[in-house]
Short mmCIF file of C-alpha atoms in Angstrom, two decimals:
data_model
loop_
_atom_site.label_atom_id
_atom_site.label_comp_id
_atom_site.label_asym_id
_atom_site.label_seq_id
_atom_site.Cartn_x
_atom_site.Cartn_y
_atom_site.Cartn_z
CA MET A 3 82.07 -103.95 154.55
CA THR A 4 81.33 -104.47 158.26
CA GLY A 5 79.71 -101.69 160.23
CA ALA A 6 78.41 -101.00 163.73
CA VAL A 7 74.97 -99.95 164.99
CA ALA A 8 73.37 -99.66 168.44
CA ALA A 9 70.03 -101.18 169.44
CA ILE A 10 67.97 -99.97 172.40
CA ASP A 11 65.75 -102.93 173.33
CA LEU A 12 63.19 -102.22 176.05
CA GLY A 13 61.41 -105.20 177.59
CA ALA A 14 58.69 -105.40 180.19
CA THR A 15 61.16 -106.17 183.00
CA SER A 16 64.49 -104.82 181.75
CA GLY A 17 66.19 -102.83 179.04
CA ARG A 18 69.37 -103.38 177.07
CA VAL A 19 71.68 -101.42 174.85
CA ILE A 20 73.36 -103.67 172.31
CA VAL A 21 76.22 -102.95 169.91
CA GLY A 22 75.88 -104.89 166.68
CA HIS A 23 78.63 -105.51 164.15
CA VAL A 24 77.20 -106.57 160.80
CA GLY A 25 78.58 -107.55 157.42
CA PRO A 26 77.83 -110.11 154.69
CA ASP A 27 79.05 -112.95 156.93
CA THR A 28 79.15 -111.17 160.28
CA LEU A 29 76.44 -110.68 162.88
CA THR A 30 77.39 -110.07 166.48
CA ALA A 31 75.44 -108.51 169.32
CA ASP A 32 77.25 -107.37 172.45
CA VAL A 33 75.18 -106.11 175.37
CA VAL A 34 76.97 -103.04 176.76
CA GLY A 35 74.25 -101.82 179.12
CA ARG A 36 71.46 -103.41 181.14
CA PHE A 37 68.95 -101.67 183.37
CA ALA A 38 65.85 -102.68 185.27
CA ASN A 39 62.33 -101.79 184.19
CA GLU A 40 60.34 -101.60 187.40
CA PRO A 41 56.71 -100.44 187.02
CA VAL A 42 55.65 -97.91 189.66
CA PRO A 43 52.26 -98.10 191.42
CA THR A 44 50.87 -94.69 192.37
CA PRO A 45 47.46 -93.68 193.77
CA ASP A 46 46.10 -93.22 190.24
CA GLY A 47 47.37 -96.52 188.85
CA LEU A 48 50.34 -98.49 187.54
CA HIS A 49 52.90 -96.56 185.49
CA TRP A 50 56.13 -97.08 183.57
CA ASN A 51 59.19 -95.21 184.81
CA VAL A 52 59.90 -93.95 181.31
CA LEU A 53 62.43 -91.34 182.43
CA GLY A 54 64.36 -94.07 184.22
CA LEU A 55 64.29 -96.15 181.03
CA TYR A 56 65.55 -93.23 178.97
CA GLY A 57 68.29 -92.60 181.51
CA GLY A 58 69.33 -96.25 181.34
CA ALA A 59 69.35 -96.09 177.55
CA ILE A 60 71.54 -92.96 177.56
CA ALA A 61 74.00 -94.57 179.98
CA GLY A 62 74.09 -97.63 177.75
CA LEU A 63 74.67 -95.55 174.63
CA ARG A 64 77.58 -93.82 176.35
CA GLU A 65 79.15 -97.23 176.88
CA ALA A 66 78.29 -98.20 173.31
CA PHE A 67 80.19 -95.27 171.81
CA ARG A 68 83.14 -95.99 174.07
CA ALA A 69 83.20 -99.57 172.80
CA ALA A 70 82.51 -98.73 169.14
CA PRO A 71 83.08 -95.05 168.26
CA GLN A 72 82.16 -95.80 164.64
CA ILE A 73 78.50 -96.58 165.41
CA ALA A 74 76.51 -95.25 162.46
CA SER A 75 72.92 -95.66 163.65
CA ILE A 76 70.66 -96.13 166.67
CA GLY A 77 67.30 -97.93 166.67
CA VAL A 78 64.68 -98.40 169.41
CA ASP A 79 62.20 -101.20 170.03
CA SER A 80 59.89 -101.94 172.97
CA TRP A 81 56.64 -103.57 173.94
CA ALA A 82 53.45 -102.39 172.24
CA VAL A 83 50.29 -100.37 172.99
CA ASP A 84 51.48 -97.96 175.75
CA TYR A 85 51.99 -94.28 175.01
CA GLY A 86 52.99 -90.90 176.33
CA LEU A 87 51.07 -87.66 175.79
CA LEU A 88 53.00 -84.48 175.05
CA ARG A 89 52.34 -80.77 174.79
CA ASP A 90 54.93 -78.55 173.09
CA GLY A 91 57.43 -81.39 173.45
CA ARG A 92 56.88 -81.86 177.20
CA LEU A 93 55.72 -85.23 178.52
CA LEU A 94 52.44 -84.91 180.43
CA GLY A 95 53.02 -87.50 183.15
CA ASN A 96 54.43 -91.02 183.20
CA PRO A 97 52.73 -93.43 180.76
CA PHE A 98 50.30 -95.96 182.17
CA HIS A 99 51.24 -99.65 182.23
CA TYR A 100 49.10 -101.93 180.08
CA ARG A 101 48.40 -104.10 183.15
CA ASP A 102 46.68 -101.18 184.90
CA ALA A 103 43.01 -101.93 185.61
CA ARG A 104 41.75 -98.70 184.01
CA THR A 105 41.52 -100.42 180.62
CA GLU A 106 38.37 -102.26 181.72
CA ARG A 107 36.26 -99.13 181.52
CA GLY A 108 37.86 -98.27 178.18
CA VAL A 109 36.57 -101.49 176.62
CA GLU A 110 33.00 -100.68 177.60
CA ALA A 111 33.30 -97.13 176.27
CA VAL A 112 34.67 -98.21 172.89
CA HIS A 113 32.20 -101.04 172.35
CA ALA A 114 29.32 -98.70 173.12
CA ARG A 115 30.26 -96.96 169.85
CA ILE A 116 31.60 -99.79 167.69
CA SER A 117 31.42 -103.56 168.16
CA TYR A 118 34.43 -105.83 168.30
CA PRO A 119 33.52 -107.63 165.03
CA GLN A 120 33.36 -104.23 163.32
CA LEU A 121 36.75 -103.32 164.78
CA PHE A 122 38.28 -106.58 163.59
CA GLU A 123 37.14 -105.87 160.03
CA ARG A 124 38.95 -102.51 160.22
CA ASN A 125 42.15 -103.30 162.14
CA GLY A 126 42.45 -107.11 162.18
CA LEU A 127 43.47 -107.18 165.85
CA GLN A 128 42.87 -109.76 168.54
CA PHE A 129 40.69 -108.43 171.34
CA LEU A 130 42.99 -107.45 174.18
CA PRO A 131 41.58 -105.12 176.83
CA PHE A 132 44.82 -103.11 176.98
CA ASN A 133 45.04 -102.24 173.27
CA THR A 134 45.74 -98.55 172.82
CA LEU A 135 42.28 -97.56 171.62
CA TYR A 136 40.80 -98.89 174.88
CA GLN A 137 43.45 -97.04 176.89
CA PHE A 138 42.56 -93.79 175.12
CA ALA A 139 38.90 -94.37 175.97
CA ALA A 140 39.89 -94.61 179.65
CA GLU A 141 42.17 -91.55 179.47
CA SER A 142 41.41 -88.19 181.05
CA GLN A 143 39.50 -86.18 178.45
CA GLU A 144 41.02 -83.00 179.84
CA LEU A 145 44.51 -84.41 179.28
CA LEU A 146 43.66 -85.58 175.76
CA ASN A 147 42.33 -82.12 174.93
CA PHE A 148 45.47 -80.46 176.29
CA ALA A 149 47.97 -82.77 174.57
CA ASP A 150 49.14 -82.09 171.04
CA THR A 151 50.99 -85.37 170.36
CA ALA A 152 50.68 -89.03 171.34
CA LEU A 153 53.75 -91.23 170.97
CA LEU A 154 54.12 -94.95 171.65
CA ILE A 155 57.05 -95.81 173.92
CA PRO A 156 59.74 -96.44 171.26
CA ASP A 157 58.56 -93.40 169.30
CA LEU A 158 58.87 -91.33 172.48
CA ILE A 159 62.45 -92.50 173.05
CA GLY A 160 63.21 -91.83 169.38
CA TYR A 161 61.81 -88.32 169.77
CA TRP A 162 64.02 -87.63 172.75
CA LEU A 163 67.03 -88.91 170.80
CA SER A 164 66.38 -87.05 167.55
CA GLY A 165 63.83 -84.31 168.17
CA GLU A 166 61.62 -85.87 165.46
CA ALA A 167 58.13 -87.15 166.32
CA ARG A 168 56.93 -89.97 164.06
CA ALA A 169 54.91 -93.16 164.51
CA GLU A 170 56.63 -96.37 163.37
CA GLN A 171 54.24 -98.61 161.46
CA THR A 172 54.71 -102.01 163.13
CA ASN A 173 53.97 -100.62 166.58
CA ALA A 174 51.21 -98.33 165.29
CA SER A 175 49.51 -101.48 163.97
CA THR A 176 49.00 -102.68 167.57
CA THR A 177 47.03 -99.59 168.62
CA GLY A 178 43.78 -100.65 166.95
CA LEU A 179 43.69 -97.21 165.34
CA THR A 180 45.20 -98.10 161.98
CA ARG A 181 43.65 -99.93 159.07
CA THR A 182 45.11 -103.21 157.92
CA ASP A 183 46.96 -101.29 155.18
CA GLY A 184 48.99 -99.57 157.90
CA THR A 185 47.44 -96.09 157.65
CA TRP A 186 45.69 -94.19 160.45
CA ASP A 187 41.95 -94.89 160.39
CA ASP A 188 40.56 -91.35 160.31
CA GLU A 189 36.95 -92.53 160.41
CA LEU A 190 37.56 -94.66 163.51
CA LEU A 191 39.44 -91.82 165.21
CA ALA A 192 36.43 -89.58 164.61
CA THR A 193 34.04 -92.26 165.94
CA LEU A 194 36.09 -92.43 169.15
CA ASP A 195 36.38 -88.61 169.43
CA LEU A 196 40.16 -88.75 169.05
CA ARG A 197 41.74 -85.73 167.37
CA ARG A 198 43.63 -86.74 164.23
CA GLU A 199 46.39 -84.23 164.96
CA LEU A 200 47.42 -86.21 168.04
CA PHE A 201 48.86 -88.90 165.82
CA PRO A 202 52.08 -88.12 163.96
CA ALA A 203 53.04 -89.15 160.45
CA LEU A 204 53.92 -92.81 160.02
CA ILE A 205 57.40 -94.09 159.24
CA ARG A 206 58.46 -97.50 157.91
CA PRO A 207 61.20 -99.73 159.36
CA GLY A 208 64.49 -98.85 157.74
CA GLU A 209 63.63 -95.19 157.19
CA ARG A 210 65.75 -92.53 158.82
CA LEU A 211 63.94 -90.73 161.63
CA GLY A 212 66.65 -88.09 161.96
CA THR A 213 70.07 -87.61 163.47
CA LEU A 214 71.11 -87.65 167.08
CA ARG A 215 70.47 -84.27 168.69
CA SER A 216 73.73 -82.30 168.64
CA GLU A 217 73.89 -81.67 172.38
CA LEU A 218 73.14 -85.33 173.05
CA ALA A 219 75.83 -86.44 170.59
CA THR A 220 78.34 -84.29 172.45
CA SER A 221 77.28 -85.77 175.78
CA LEU A 222 77.61 -89.32 174.44
CA GLY A 223 80.92 -88.74 172.70
CA ALA A 224 79.22 -89.64 169.43
CA PRO A 225 79.71 -88.31 165.90
CA ARG A 226 77.19 -85.61 164.96
CA ASP A 227 75.91 -87.50 161.93
CA VAL A 228 74.71 -90.64 163.76
CA SER A 229 71.36 -91.66 162.34
CA VAL A 230 68.33 -92.51 164.42
CA THR A 231 66.71 -95.20 162.29
CA ALA A 232 63.20 -96.61 162.50
CA VAL A 233 63.24 -100.37 163.04
CA GLY A 234 60.46 -102.84 163.71
CA SER A 235 59.84 -100.90 166.90
CA HIS A 236 57.32 -103.41 168.20
CA ASP A 237 59.73 -105.87 169.81
CA THR A 238 57.98 -108.86 168.25
CA ALA A 239 58.31 -107.31 164.78
CA SER A 240 62.07 -107.07 165.35
CA ALA A 241 62.22 -110.57 166.83
CA VAL A 242 60.48 -112.10 163.79
CA VAL A 243 63.09 -110.50 161.50
CA ALA A 244 65.72 -112.63 163.27
CA VAL A 245 63.79 -115.92 163.29
CA PRO A 246 65.92 -118.16 161.03
CA MET A 247 62.88 -119.65 159.31
CA ARG A 248 61.50 -120.38 155.90
CA ALA A 249 58.20 -118.52 155.94
CA ASP A 250 56.27 -121.27 154.14
CA ALA A 251 57.29 -124.04 156.53
CA ALA A 252 57.56 -122.66 160.05
CA ALA A 253 55.75 -121.10 162.95
CA TYR A 254 57.47 -118.83 165.44
CA ILE A 255 57.13 -118.25 169.15
CA SER A 256 58.71 -115.09 170.51
CA CYS A 257 58.75 -116.12 174.14
CA GLY A 258 59.43 -113.90 177.10
CA THR A 259 56.95 -112.18 179.39
CA TRP A 260 54.45 -112.90 176.62
CA GLY A 261 54.41 -115.76 174.15
CA LEU A 262 53.66 -114.43 170.67
CA VAL A 263 52.77 -117.48 168.56
CA GLY A 264 52.13 -117.26 164.86
CA VAL A 265 53.15 -117.42 161.22
CA GLU A 266 54.20 -114.82 158.70
CA VAL A 267 51.81 -114.13 155.83
CA GLU A 268 51.64 -111.72 152.91
CA ARG A 269 48.13 -110.38 153.60
CA PRO A 270 45.90 -109.99 156.66
CA VAL A 271 43.61 -112.89 157.54
CA LEU A 272 40.27 -111.29 158.46
CA SER A 273 38.02 -114.34 158.49
CA ALA A 274 35.38 -114.99 161.11
CA GLU A 275 37.41 -118.05 162.10
CA ALA A 276 40.49 -115.91 162.79
CA ARG A 277 38.42 -113.49 164.85
CA ALA A 278 36.77 -116.26 166.85
CA ALA A 279 40.16 -117.86 167.54
CA SER A 280 41.46 -114.51 168.89
CA PHE A 281 44.18 -114.07 166.28
CA THR A 282 45.69 -110.73 165.39
CA ASN A 283 47.18 -109.25 162.22
CA GLU A 284 50.08 -107.00 163.12
CA GLY A 285 52.45 -105.13 160.86
CA GLY A 286 55.82 -106.66 160.10
CA VAL A 287 59.02 -105.45 158.50
CA ASP A 288 58.93 -105.12 154.68
CA GLY A 289 55.15 -105.09 154.65
CA ARG A 290 54.80 -108.64 155.95
CA VAL A 291 51.92 -109.51 158.28
CA ARG A 292 52.39 -111.27 161.60
CA LEU A 293 49.35 -113.51 162.04
CA LEU A 294 49.63 -114.44 165.69
CA ARG A 295 47.97 -114.79 169.03
CA ASN A 296 49.20 -113.39 172.33
CA VAL A 297 49.63 -116.22 174.85
CA MET A 298 50.30 -115.27 178.46
CA GLY A 299 53.91 -116.49 178.39
CA LEU A 300 56.59 -116.83 181.05
CA TRP A 301 54.97 -114.00 183.01
CA ILE A 302 53.05 -116.66 184.95
CA LEU A 303 56.25 -118.46 185.98
CA SER A 304 58.16 -115.29 186.87
CA GLU A 305 55.23 -113.94 188.88
CA THR A 306 54.95 -117.30 190.67
CA VAL A 307 58.63 -117.07 191.63
CA ARG A 308 58.12 -113.50 192.82
CA THR A 309 55.21 -114.66 195.00
CA TRP A 310 57.39 -117.25 196.72
CA GLU A 311 60.27 -114.82 197.12
CA ARG A 312 57.99 -112.20 198.67
CA ALA A 313 57.17 -114.84 201.27
CA GLY A 314 60.87 -114.97 202.14
CA THR A 315 62.10 -117.95 200.11
CA PRO A 316 64.85 -117.23 197.55
CA ILE A 317 64.34 -119.21 194.32
CA GLU A 318 67.07 -120.32 191.94
CA LEU A 319 65.26 -120.65 188.61
CA SER A 320 67.59 -123.28 187.12
CA THR A 321 67.17 -125.46 190.22
CA LEU A 322 63.39 -125.03 190.11
CA LEU A 323 63.24 -126.00 186.42
CA GLN A 324 65.38 -129.07 187.02
CA ALA A 325 63.06 -130.14 189.82
CA ALA A 326 60.12 -129.51 187.48
CA ALA A 327 61.74 -131.70 184.81
CA ASP A 328 62.06 -134.51 187.37
CA VAL A 329 58.35 -134.48 188.26
CA THR A 330 56.68 -137.76 187.30
CA ALA A 331 53.25 -137.13 188.84
CA GLU A 332 50.43 -135.90 186.63
CA VAL A 333 50.03 -132.12 186.88
CA PRO A 334 47.12 -129.94 185.77
CA VAL A 335 47.18 -128.30 182.36
CA PHE A 336 45.31 -125.05 182.88
CA ASP A 337 44.20 -122.24 180.59
CA VAL A 338 47.12 -119.80 180.65
CA ASP A 339 45.00 -117.20 178.85
CA ASP A 340 42.40 -117.02 181.62
CA SER A 341 42.14 -113.31 182.47
CA ARG A 342 42.87 -114.00 186.16
CA PHE A 343 46.55 -114.47 185.21
CA LEU A 344 46.95 -111.02 183.60
CA ALA A 345 47.49 -108.79 186.63
CA PRO A 346 50.40 -109.02 189.09
CA GLY A 347 49.68 -111.14 192.15
CA ASP A 348 49.68 -114.56 193.75
CA MET A 349 49.83 -116.94 190.78
CA PRO A 350 49.89 -120.20 192.79
CA GLU A 351 46.68 -119.12 194.51
CA ARG A 352 45.11 -118.34 191.12
CA ILE A 353 46.20 -121.69 189.71
CA ASP A 354 44.55 -123.36 192.73
CA ALA A 355 41.36 -121.39 192.10
CA TRP A 356 41.32 -122.40 188.41
CA CYS A 357 41.79 -126.05 189.41
CA ALA A 358 39.01 -125.87 191.99
CA GLU A 359 36.61 -124.38 189.44
CA HIS A 360 37.44 -127.14 186.95
CA ASN A 361 37.46 -130.04 189.46
CA VAL A 362 41.14 -130.71 188.88
CA ALA A 363 43.66 -131.61 191.57
CA PRO A 364 46.05 -128.67 192.07
CA PRO A 365 49.85 -128.99 192.20
CA ARG A 366 51.25 -130.11 195.56
CA SER A 367 54.78 -128.72 195.53
CA ARG A 368 56.75 -125.89 194.01
CA ALA A 369 58.25 -128.26 191.46
CA GLU A 370 54.76 -129.37 190.46
CA TYR A 371 53.56 -125.76 190.14
CA ALA A 372 56.50 -125.01 187.83
CA ARG A 373 55.87 -128.19 185.82
CA SER A 374 52.18 -127.38 185.58
CA ILE A 375 52.98 -123.91 184.23
CA ILE A 376 55.45 -125.30 181.67
CA GLU A 377 53.01 -128.01 180.52
CA SER A 378 50.20 -125.48 180.23
CA LEU A 379 52.34 -123.07 178.21
CA ALA A 380 53.61 -125.87 175.96
CA GLN A 381 50.05 -127.01 175.23
CA ALA A 382 48.93 -123.44 174.50
CA PHE A 383 51.94 -122.91 172.23
CA ALA A 384 51.33 -126.17 170.33
CA ASP A 385 47.61 -125.51 169.89
CA THR A 386 48.15 -121.90 168.80
CA ALA A 387 50.87 -122.81 166.29
CA ARG A 388 48.53 -125.35 164.69
CA GLN A 389 45.70 -122.81 164.54
CA ALA A 390 47.96 -120.15 163.04
CA ALA A 391 49.08 -122.57 160.37
CA GLU A 392 45.51 -123.52 159.47
CA LEU A 393 44.28 -119.92 159.38
CA GLY A 394 47.28 -118.67 157.43
CA GLY A 395 47.48 -121.57 155.01
CA VAL A 396 51.04 -122.37 156.09
CA ASP A 397 52.22 -126.00 156.11
CA ILE A 398 54.42 -125.82 159.18
CA ARG A 399 57.04 -128.46 159.76
CA THR A 400 59.08 -126.61 162.37
CA ILE A 401 58.43 -124.30 165.32
CA HIS A 402 61.07 -121.69 166.13
CA ILE A 403 61.28 -120.44 169.71
CA VAL A 404 63.27 -117.22 170.15
CA GLY A 405 63.76 -114.88 173.09
CA GLY A 406 64.29 -115.85 176.71
CA GLY A 407 62.07 -118.91 176.36
CA ALA A 408 64.69 -120.45 174.05
CA LEU A 409 66.85 -120.98 177.15
CA ASN A 410 64.14 -123.03 178.86
CA ASP A 411 64.97 -126.57 177.72
CA LEU A 412 61.95 -128.10 179.43
CA LEU A 413 59.56 -125.68 177.72
CA CYS A 414 61.18 -126.24 174.31
CA GLN A 415 61.09 -130.04 174.65
CA ARG A 416 57.52 -130.18 175.90
CA THR A 417 56.38 -127.84 173.11
CA ALA A 418 57.99 -130.21 170.60
CA ASP A 419 56.34 -133.21 172.29
CA ARG A 420 52.89 -131.66 172.44
CA ALA A 421 53.04 -130.24 168.91
CA GLY A 422 54.61 -133.35 167.39
CA LEU A 423 57.00 -131.04 165.52
CA ALA A 424 60.68 -130.21 165.76
CA VAL A 425 61.43 -127.10 167.80
CA LEU A 426 64.47 -124.98 166.95
CA ALA A 427 65.49 -122.80 169.90
CA GLY A 428 67.30 -119.51 169.45
CA PRO A 429 68.55 -116.96 169.03
CA VAL A 430 67.84 -115.69 172.52
CA GLU A 431 68.54 -112.06 171.57
CA ALA A 432 66.29 -112.21 168.49
CA THR A 433 64.69 -108.84 169.18
CA GLY A 434 68.04 -107.08 169.42
CA LEU A 435 69.33 -108.90 166.33
CA GLY A 436 66.26 -107.93 164.30
CA ASN A 437 66.68 -104.32 165.39
CA ILE A 438 70.36 -104.45 164.40
CA LEU A 439 69.70 -106.09 161.01
CA VAL A 440 67.14 -103.51 159.87
CA GLN A 441 69.53 -100.71 160.77
CA ALA A 442 72.47 -102.46 159.11
CA ARG A 443 70.54 -102.92 155.87
CA ALA A 444 69.52 -99.26 155.93
CA GLN A 445 73.20 -98.32 156.32
CA GLY A 446 74.29 -100.62 153.47
CA PHE A 447 76.27 -103.02 155.67
CA VAL A 448 74.09 -105.89 154.38
CA GLN A 449 71.61 -106.15 151.53
CA GLY A 450 68.67 -108.26 150.48
CA SER A 451 65.26 -109.48 151.55
CA LEU A 452 64.07 -110.69 154.93
CA GLU A 453 65.00 -114.17 153.80
CA ASP A 454 68.56 -112.99 153.18
CA LEU A 455 68.71 -111.43 156.65
CA ARG A 456 67.39 -114.64 158.20
CA ALA A 457 69.95 -116.68 156.31
CA LEU A 458 72.66 -114.53 157.92
CA VAL A 459 71.13 -115.24 161.35
CA GLU A 460 71.12 -118.97 160.61
CA ARG A 461 74.79 -118.91 159.53
CA THR A 462 75.92 -117.03 162.62
CA HIS A 463 73.50 -118.19 165.36
CA GLN A 464 72.79 -121.88 164.91
CA PRO A 465 69.57 -122.87 166.74
CA ARG A 466 69.35 -125.85 169.11
CA PRO A 467 67.03 -128.66 167.98
CA PHE A 468 64.42 -130.38 170.17
CA LEU A 469 62.76 -133.36 168.48
CA PRO A 470 59.36 -134.71 169.55
CA ARG A 471 59.60 -137.90 171.60
CA ALA A 472 57.32 -140.82 170.83
CA GLY A 473 54.50 -141.19 173.34
CA SER A 474 55.22 -137.85 175.05
CA ALA A 475 52.45 -135.71 173.62
CA SER A 476 50.71 -135.36 177.01
#
């Protein structure tokens, strides 16, 4: 039996609504709606336009039901850590963006009460200054006292679709407020003066959140019994579902704005070595653990292009990458995880500053800047994949790159060269496919384990191989 589901996939720069058709030997994903995700700076900080995102999702769903009236389920995924506060179902202002500078004071406030090593023992997370617990510490206490519910972004969209407020486990695991067993850490919440009642009951991927609100179903031209299904609502959790890998032999890189580099393991890795190497243990679908590290990702390249375009020069990315591939001069390999590259701004200027501080000659042309970024990302990806394998006890022989980075041939080839391992690129829409697959299994359109779902991906979306070239490691 083949069935249809709809995936709402919200990324840091754009959102998509995707119709998936799934059966034992069928897996298709057709994008029926795209909309921009433009953060909005206001006098009090940088915010997400979450109402605009919801409006884009609704418009996309309307197109989805026109294209496939038999859609049985809707699932939502997005980036992690950011949240909305509600009172009696009303959103209390637009959610802050994780790149907003307010998180700096949150880190100090949290660590005044509990140290990072103590936190790592409890939640297994990499230190990132924008993790949700730090954002809560920087939040208005008056607003926290007034709110009755806190929902992460995909949970908020799910609430607006279904009227049911729950917290999906894979995304909840990124807040820093759950234990490594996936439950809310009541003791930590009390330590941080966070009211337990703010945090709704947890729900696992594949569980039914509810049904589409009746008035919304009418507006969309949808059947009244359409399910709203919890998926791996952290976009990386969904992406890893659709990595066509054998868990005991591969690392994955979910590459877009961020590069999430890691391996899949059965249990959290809470060693001092994992903590020192800045690795994180995040919840995965079917109780798996994503042992990974957040690497800055293609954000640096896209922000570099935006810097040049703001100066009045239009940039064609494919032309820039071809020019970068043709560069023969030595270019600097810089630390992409340096905190200076986190906030929006002039990336070429920041690369120059890093080079000056490290007595390295900076790039001299736009092609060299692009090549320098690619080389630096490839080195970070290769190093992190090796570390993940060592920490997780995984004998990797292949690196899978999924997401938008799978389209970047230069990045894929240089990662293979620097890692000395074959890279398999694709699928590009891994996040949407993972979202679709979890829903499809919940609806009975497909059955089996994660390995069975990945085998379906491999049969229907053959990845592109990039083999390491002799003498090209640097």
